[in-house]
Amino acid sequence: MPKHERMINTKDLCVGAIFSEPLFFDDGKHMFLASEIPLSRGLLDILHDWNIPFVLTSGLELLPPVDEEGCENYEEIPELESVG
C-alpha cells in the first residue's frame, strides 16, 4: 500500500487543483484521482455525495485551484501517524 503523507479535507479542495501524486480515498487503498489530472466539479460532487471527509496523497499541489464561488486554497491537515 502506498505511504500517504498528507490528508486534505474534501471541503478544502477546489475545482482545477492538480497534484503531483495520486489522490486516494480516505481508506488509503483506493485511488480517487491520478496525478497531474485537474480536479473537476463532478469529482468534488462524488466526494460530497459519498460523504468522504478527506483524501490522502504523498504529492504536492502543482497548479493553484480555480477560485470558484468563494473556494479558497485548501489547508493541509497535520501529517498522519498511520493509516489503517
mmCIF file of N, CA and C in Angstrom:
data_model
loop_
_atom_site.group_PDB
_atom_site.id
_atom_site.type_symbol
_atom_site.label_atom_id
_atom_site.label_comp_id
_atom_site.label_asym_id
_atom_site.label_seq_id
_atom_site.Cartn_x
_atom_site.Cartn_y
_atom_site.Cartn_z
ATOM 1 N N MET A 1 0.846 -1.180 0.000
ATOM 2 C CA MET A 1 0.000 0.000 0.000
ATOM 3 C C MET A 1 0.892 1.244 0.000
ATOM 4 N N PRO A 2 0.557 2.265 -0.787
ATOM 5 C CA PRO A 2 1.360 3.482 -0.826
ATOM 6 C C PRO A 2 1.351 4.211 0.515
ATOM 7 N N LYS A 3 2.439 4.898 0.791
ATOM 8 C CA LYS A 3 2.500 5.719 2.005
ATOM 9 C C LYS A 3 1.944 7.097 1.674
ATOM 10 N N HIS A 4 0.971 7.541 2.464
ATOM 11 C CA HIS A 4 0.343 8.838 2.262
ATOM 12 C C HIS A 4 0.811 9.772 3.366
ATOM 13 N N GLU A 5 1.373 10.880 2.985
ATOM 14 C CA GLU A 5 1.924 11.806 3.965
ATOM 15 C C GLU A 5 1.001 12.966 4.290
ATOM 16 N N ARG A 6 -0.006 13.189 3.456
ATOM 17 C CA ARG A 6 -0.882 14.342 3.668
ATOM 18 C C ARG A 6 -2.334 13.929 3.593
ATOM 19 N N MET A 7 -3.119 14.501 4.483
ATOM 20 C CA MET A 7 -4.560 14.311 4.484
ATOM 21 C C MET A 7 -5.161 15.678 4.172
ATOM 22 N N ILE A 8 -6.034 15.736 3.174
ATOM 23 C CA ILE A 8 -6.644 17.002 2.764
ATOM 24 C C ILE A 8 -8.152 16.884 2.947
ATOM 25 N N ASN A 9 -8.722 17.777 3.725
ATOM 26 C CA ASN A 9 -10.154 17.811 3.952
ATOM 27 C C ASN A 9 -10.844 18.066 2.612
ATOM 28 N N THR A 10 -11.857 17.275 2.282
ATOM 29 C CA THR A 10 -12.511 17.422 0.983
ATOM 30 C C THR A 10 -13.187 18.783 0.806
ATOM 31 N N LYS A 11 -13.632 19.396 1.904
ATOM 32 C CA LYS A 11 -14.265 20.711 1.771
ATOM 33 C C LYS A 11 -13.245 21.787 1.387
ATOM 34 N N ASP A 12 -11.957 21.478 1.519
ATOM 35 C CA ASP A 12 -10.917 22.433 1.171
ATOM 36 C C ASP A 12 -10.370 22.239 -0.242
ATOM 37 N N LEU A 13 -10.867 21.242 -0.964
ATOM 38 C CA LEU A 13 -10.445 21.017 -2.343
ATOM 39 C C LEU A 13 -11.233 21.925 -3.278
ATOM 40 N N CYS A 14 -10.593 22.345 -4.355
ATOM 41 C CA CYS A 14 -11.243 23.238 -5.317
ATOM 42 C C CYS A 14 -11.100 22.715 -6.739
ATOM 43 N N VAL A 15 -12.037 23.083 -7.574
ATOM 44 C CA VAL A 15 -12.005 22.741 -8.993
ATOM 45 C C VAL A 15 -10.702 23.258 -9.605
ATOM 46 N N GLY A 16 -10.046 22.402 -10.383
ATOM 47 C CA GLY A 16 -8.839 22.792 -11.098
ATOM 48 C C GLY A 16 -7.543 22.460 -10.379
ATOM 49 N N ALA A 17 -7.610 22.064 -9.117
ATOM 50 C CA ALA A 17 -6.392 21.712 -8.388
ATOM 51 C C ALA A 17 -5.755 20.489 -9.044
ATOM 52 N N ILE A 18 -4.426 20.526 -9.156
ATOM 53 C CA ILE A 18 -3.665 19.427 -9.750
ATOM 54 C C ILE A 18 -2.581 19.030 -8.753
ATOM 55 N N PHE A 19 -2.411 17.722 -8.550
ATOM 56 C CA PHE A 19 -1.431 17.217 -7.595
ATOM 57 C C PHE A 19 -0.364 16.389 -8.302
ATOM 58 N N SER A 20 0.841 16.399 -7.745
ATOM 59 C CA SER A 20 1.970 15.694 -8.347
ATOM 60 C C SER A 20 1.893 14.179 -8.160
ATOM 61 N N GLU A 21 1.104 13.723 -7.208
ATOM 62 C CA GLU A 21 0.899 12.297 -6.951
ATOM 63 C C GLU A 21 -0.603 12.033 -6.872
ATOM 64 N N PRO A 22 -1.020 10.785 -7.040
ATOM 65 C CA PRO A 22 -2.455 10.480 -6.997
ATOM 66 C C PRO A 22 -3.098 10.846 -5.662
ATOM 67 N N LEU A 23 -4.405 11.093 -5.728
ATOM 68 C CA LEU A 23 -5.216 11.265 -4.531
ATOM 69 C C LEU A 23 -5.910 9.939 -4.265
ATOM 70 N N PHE A 24 -5.975 9.551 -2.987
ATOM 71 C CA PHE A 24 -6.623 8.315 -2.584
ATOM 72 C C PHE A 24 -7.816 8.635 -1.702
ATOM 73 N N PHE A 25 -8.824 7.746 -1.757
ATOM 74 C CA PHE A 25 -9.957 7.884 -0.853
ATOM 75 C C PHE A 25 -9.471 7.795 0.585
ATOM 76 N N ASP A 26 -10.338 8.096 1.523
ATOM 77 C CA ASP A 26 -9.987 8.117 2.941
ATOM 78 C C ASP A 26 -9.565 6.750 3.485
ATOM 79 N N ASP A 27 -9.811 5.672 2.742
ATOM 80 C CA ASP A 27 -9.364 4.353 3.198
ATOM 81 C C ASP A 27 -7.877 4.131 2.951
ATOM 82 N N GLY A 28 -7.260 5.000 2.130
ATOM 83 C CA GLY A 28 -5.837 4.899 1.839
ATOM 84 C C GLY A 28 -5.464 3.811 0.858
ATOM 85 N N LYS A 29 -6.448 3.068 0.359
ATOM 86 C CA LYS A 29 -6.180 1.941 -0.538
ATOM 87 C C LYS A 29 -6.623 2.195 -1.971
ATOM 88 N N HIS A 30 -7.728 2.889 -2.129
ATOM 89 C CA HIS A 30 -8.334 3.058 -3.443
ATOM 90 C C HIS A 30 -8.050 4.446 -3.998
ATOM 91 N N MET A 31 -7.497 4.463 -5.218
ATOM 92 C CA MET A 31 -7.152 5.737 -5.845
ATOM 93 C C MET A 31 -8.413 6.463 -6.292
ATOM 94 N N PHE A 32 -8.455 7.755 -5.995
ATOM 95 C CA PHE A 32 -9.568 8.604 -6.395
ATOM 96 C C PHE A 32 -9.257 9.354 -7.688
ATOM 97 N N LEU A 33 -8.028 9.867 -7.808
ATOM 98 C CA LEU A 33 -7.657 10.680 -8.963
ATOM 99 C C LEU A 33 -6.176 10.499 -9.253
ATOM 100 N N ALA A 34 -5.844 10.264 -10.510
ATOM 101 C CA ALA A 34 -4.443 10.099 -10.913
ATOM 102 C C ALA A 34 -3.688 11.420 -10.804
ATOM 103 N N SER A 35 -2.380 11.314 -10.754
ATOM 104 C CA SER A 35 -1.542 12.513 -10.672
ATOM 105 C C SER A 35 -1.672 13.352 -11.940
ATOM 106 N N GLU A 36 -1.502 14.637 -11.765
ATOM 107 C CA GLU A 36 -1.477 15.625 -12.850
ATOM 108 C C GLU A 36 -2.781 15.719 -13.645
ATOM 109 N N ILE A 37 -3.890 15.324 -13.033
ATOM 110 C CA ILE A 37 -5.217 15.451 -13.639
ATOM 111 C C ILE A 37 -5.980 16.518 -12.857
ATOM 112 N N PRO A 38 -6.535 17.526 -13.526
ATOM 113 C CA PRO A 38 -7.280 18.568 -12.797
ATOM 114 C C PRO A 38 -8.517 18.004 -12.100
ATOM 115 N N LEU A 39 -8.755 18.465 -10.907
ATOM 116 C CA LEU A 39 -9.926 18.073 -10.136
ATOM 117 C C LEU A 39 -11.154 18.761 -10.725
ATOM 118 N N SER A 40 -12.165 17.994 -11.071
ATOM 119 C CA SER A 40 -13.367 18.549 -11.707
ATOM 120 C C SER A 40 -14.480 18.746 -10.684
ATOM 121 N N ARG A 41 -15.479 19.522 -11.059
ATOM 122 C CA ARG A 41 -16.664 19.726 -10.216
ATOM 123 C C ARG A 41 -17.351 18.385 -9.974
ATOM 124 N N GLY A 42 -17.435 17.540 -10.987
ATOM 125 C CA GLY A 42 -18.076 16.234 -10.838
ATOM 126 C C GLY A 42 -17.389 15.356 -9.808
ATOM 127 N N LEU A 43 -16.056 15.383 -9.795
ATOM 128 C CA LEU A 43 -15.325 14.594 -8.811
ATOM 129 C C LEU A 43 -15.528 15.128 -7.399
ATOM 130 N N LEU A 44 -15.566 16.441 -7.265
ATOM 131 C CA LEU A 44 -15.846 17.029 -5.955
ATOM 132 C C LEU A 44 -17.249 16.652 -5.479
ATOM 133 N N ASP A 45 -18.196 16.620 -6.416
ATOM 134 C CA ASP A 45 -19.563 16.217 -6.075
ATOM 135 C C ASP A 45 -19.602 14.768 -5.581
ATOM 136 N N ILE A 46 -18.800 13.885 -6.190
ATOM 137 C CA ILE A 46 -18.734 12.491 -5.752
ATOM 138 C C ILE A 46 -18.267 12.411 -4.304
ATOM 139 N N LEU A 47 -17.212 13.155 -3.975
ATOM 140 C CA LEU A 47 -16.712 13.151 -2.600
ATOM 141 C C LEU A 47 -17.799 13.592 -1.626
ATOM 142 N N HIS A 48 -18.535 14.618 -2.009
ATOM 143 C CA HIS A 48 -19.606 15.132 -1.160
ATOM 144 C C HIS A 48 -20.753 14.111 -1.048
ATOM 145 N N ASP A 49 -21.188 13.597 -2.196
ATOM 146 C CA ASP A 49 -22.312 12.652 -2.218
ATOM 147 C C ASP A 49 -22.010 11.378 -1.429
ATOM 148 N N TRP A 50 -20.748 10.946 -1.455
ATOM 149 C CA TRP A 50 -20.361 9.710 -0.768
ATOM 150 C C TRP A 50 -19.888 9.986 0.667
ATOM 151 N N ASN A 51 -19.997 11.243 1.109
ATOM 152 C CA ASN A 51 -19.588 11.624 2.472
ATOM 153 C C ASN A 51 -18.145 11.242 2.790
ATOM 154 N N ILE A 52 -17.246 11.504 1.840
ATOM 155 C CA ILE A 52 -15.818 11.248 2.040
ATOM 156 C C ILE A 52 -15.236 12.474 2.736
ATOM 157 N N PRO A 53 -14.754 12.354 3.983
ATOM 158 C CA PRO A 53 -14.299 13.524 4.737
ATOM 159 C C PRO A 53 -12.943 14.071 4.304
ATOM 160 N N PHE A 54 -12.085 13.195 3.762
ATOM 161 C CA PHE A 54 -10.756 13.645 3.358
ATOM 162 C C PHE A 54 -10.191 12.713 2.299
ATOM 163 N N VAL A 55 -9.178 13.196 1.589
ATOM 164 C CA VAL A 55 -8.414 12.383 0.650
ATOM 165 C C VAL A 55 -6.971 12.367 1.129
ATOM 166 N N LEU A 56 -6.231 11.385 0.640
ATOM 167 C CA LEU A 56 -4.841 11.216 1.035
ATOM 168 C C LEU A 56 -3.930 11.325 -0.177
ATOM 169 N N THR A 57 -2.731 11.859 0.010
ATOM 170 C CA THR A 57 -1.753 11.948 -1.065
ATOM 171 C C THR A 57 -0.354 12.055 -0.485
ATOM 172 N N SER A 58 0.620 11.685 -1.284
ATOM 173 C CA SER A 58 2.013 11.934 -0.922
ATOM 174 C C SER A 58 2.555 13.038 -1.817
ATOM 175 N N GLY A 59 1.688 13.616 -2.638
ATOM 176 C CA GLY A 59 2.099 14.632 -3.596
ATOM 177 C C GLY A 59 1.899 16.057 -3.112
ATOM 178 N N LEU A 60 2.282 16.958 -3.983
ATOM 179 C CA LEU A 60 2.136 18.390 -3.754
ATOM 180 C C LEU A 60 1.201 18.967 -4.795
ATOM 181 N N GLU A 61 0.608 20.085 -4.483
ATOM 182 C CA GLU A 61 -0.244 20.766 -5.443
ATOM 183 C C GLU A 61 0.637 21.434 -6.490
ATOM 184 N N LEU A 62 0.383 21.139 -7.762
ATOM 185 C CA LEU A 62 1.185 21.687 -8.857
ATOM 186 C C LEU A 62 0.602 22.968 -9.417
ATOM 187 N N LEU A 63 -0.711 23.055 -9.432
ATOM 188 C CA LEU A 63 -1.387 24.203 -10.025
ATOM 189 C C LEU A 63 -2.419 24.704 -9.039
ATOM 190 N N PRO A 64 -2.402 25.991 -8.738
ATOM 191 C CA PRO A 64 -3.410 26.512 -7.812
ATOM 192 C C PRO A 64 -4.812 26.258 -8.348
ATOM 193 N N PRO A 65 -5.778 25.992 -7.465
ATOM 194 C CA PRO A 65 -7.147 25.749 -7.913
ATOM 195 C C PRO A 65 -7.793 27.008 -8.465
ATOM 196 N N VAL A 66 -8.789 26.794 -9.278
ATOM 197 C CA VAL A 66 -9.590 27.889 -9.810
ATOM 198 C C VAL A 66 -10.402 28.475 -8.663
ATOM 199 N N ASP A 67 -10.454 29.794 -8.551
ATOM 200 C CA ASP A 67 -11.259 30.416 -7.499
ATOM 201 C C ASP A 67 -12.714 30.325 -7.928
ATOM 202 N N GLU A 68 -13.470 29.459 -7.282
ATOM 203 C CA GLU A 68 -14.855 29.213 -7.677
ATOM 204 C C GLU A 68 -15.776 29.387 -6.478
ATOM 205 N N GLU A 69 -16.654 30.346 -6.555
ATOM 206 C CA GLU A 69 -17.677 30.565 -5.536
ATOM 207 C C GLU A 69 -17.106 30.559 -4.117
ATOM 208 N N GLY A 70 -16.091 31.380 -3.909
ATOM 209 C CA GLY A 70 -15.536 31.525 -2.571
ATOM 210 C C GLY A 70 -14.622 30.399 -2.145
ATOM 211 N N CYS A 71 -14.281 29.506 -3.046
ATOM 212 C CA CYS A 71 -13.399 28.395 -2.703
ATOM 213 C C CYS A 71 -11.988 28.929 -2.521
ATOM 214 N N GLU A 72 -11.405 28.628 -1.383
ATOM 215 C CA GLU A 72 -10.064 29.079 -1.088
ATOM 216 C C GLU A 72 -9.111 27.905 -1.197
ATOM 217 N N ASN A 73 -7.822 28.184 -1.228
ATOM 218 C CA ASN A 73 -6.843 27.103 -1.223
ATOM 219 C C ASN A 73 -7.060 26.243 0.015
ATOM 220 N N TYR A 74 -6.885 24.946 -0.149
ATOM 221 C CA TYR A 74 -7.064 24.041 0.969
ATOM 222 C C TYR A 74 -6.002 24.291 2.036
ATOM 223 N N GLU A 75 -6.308 23.870 3.237
ATOM 224 C CA GLU A 75 -5.326 23.896 4.311
ATOM 225 C C GLU A 75 -4.957 22.461 4.600
ATOM 226 N N GLU A 76 -3.674 22.191 4.680
ATOM 227 C CA GLU A 76 -3.214 20.848 4.944
ATOM 228 C C GLU A 76 -3.513 20.474 6.393
ATOM 229 N N ILE A 77 -4.025 19.271 6.566
ATOM 230 C CA ILE A 77 -4.253 18.740 7.905
ATOM 231 C C ILE A 77 -2.928 18.110 8.347
ATOM 232 N N PRO A 78 -2.565 18.197 9.617
ATOM 233 C CA PRO A 78 -1.266 17.656 10.061
ATOM 234 C C PRO A 78 -1.012 16.237 9.565
ATOM 235 N N GLU A 79 0.282 15.895 9.432
ATOM 236 C CA GLU A 79 0.679 14.597 8.915
ATOM 237 C C GLU A 79 0.064 13.465 9.702
ATOM 238 N N LEU A 80 -0.175 12.371 8.993
ATOM 239 C CA LEU A 80 -0.761 11.179 9.606
ATOM 240 C C LEU A 80 0.326 10.353 10.287
ATOM 241 N N GLU A 81 -0.019 9.724 11.383
ATOM 242 C CA GLU A 81 0.900 8.791 12.042
ATOM 243 C C GLU A 81 0.861 7.476 11.276
ATOM 244 N N SER A 82 -0.352 6.992 11.002
ATOM 245 C CA SER A 82 -0.525 5.776 10.225
ATOM 246 C C SER A 82 -1.943 5.720 9.704
ATOM 247 N N VAL A 83 -2.122 4.996 8.612
ATOM 248 C CA VAL A 83 -3.447 4.835 8.019
ATOM 249 C C VAL A 83 -3.802 3.373 8.121
ATOM 250 N N GLY A 84 -5.021 3.091 8.522
ATOM 251 C CA GLY A 84 -5.435 1.699 8.510
ATOM 252 C C GLY A 84 -5.970 1.306 9.768
#
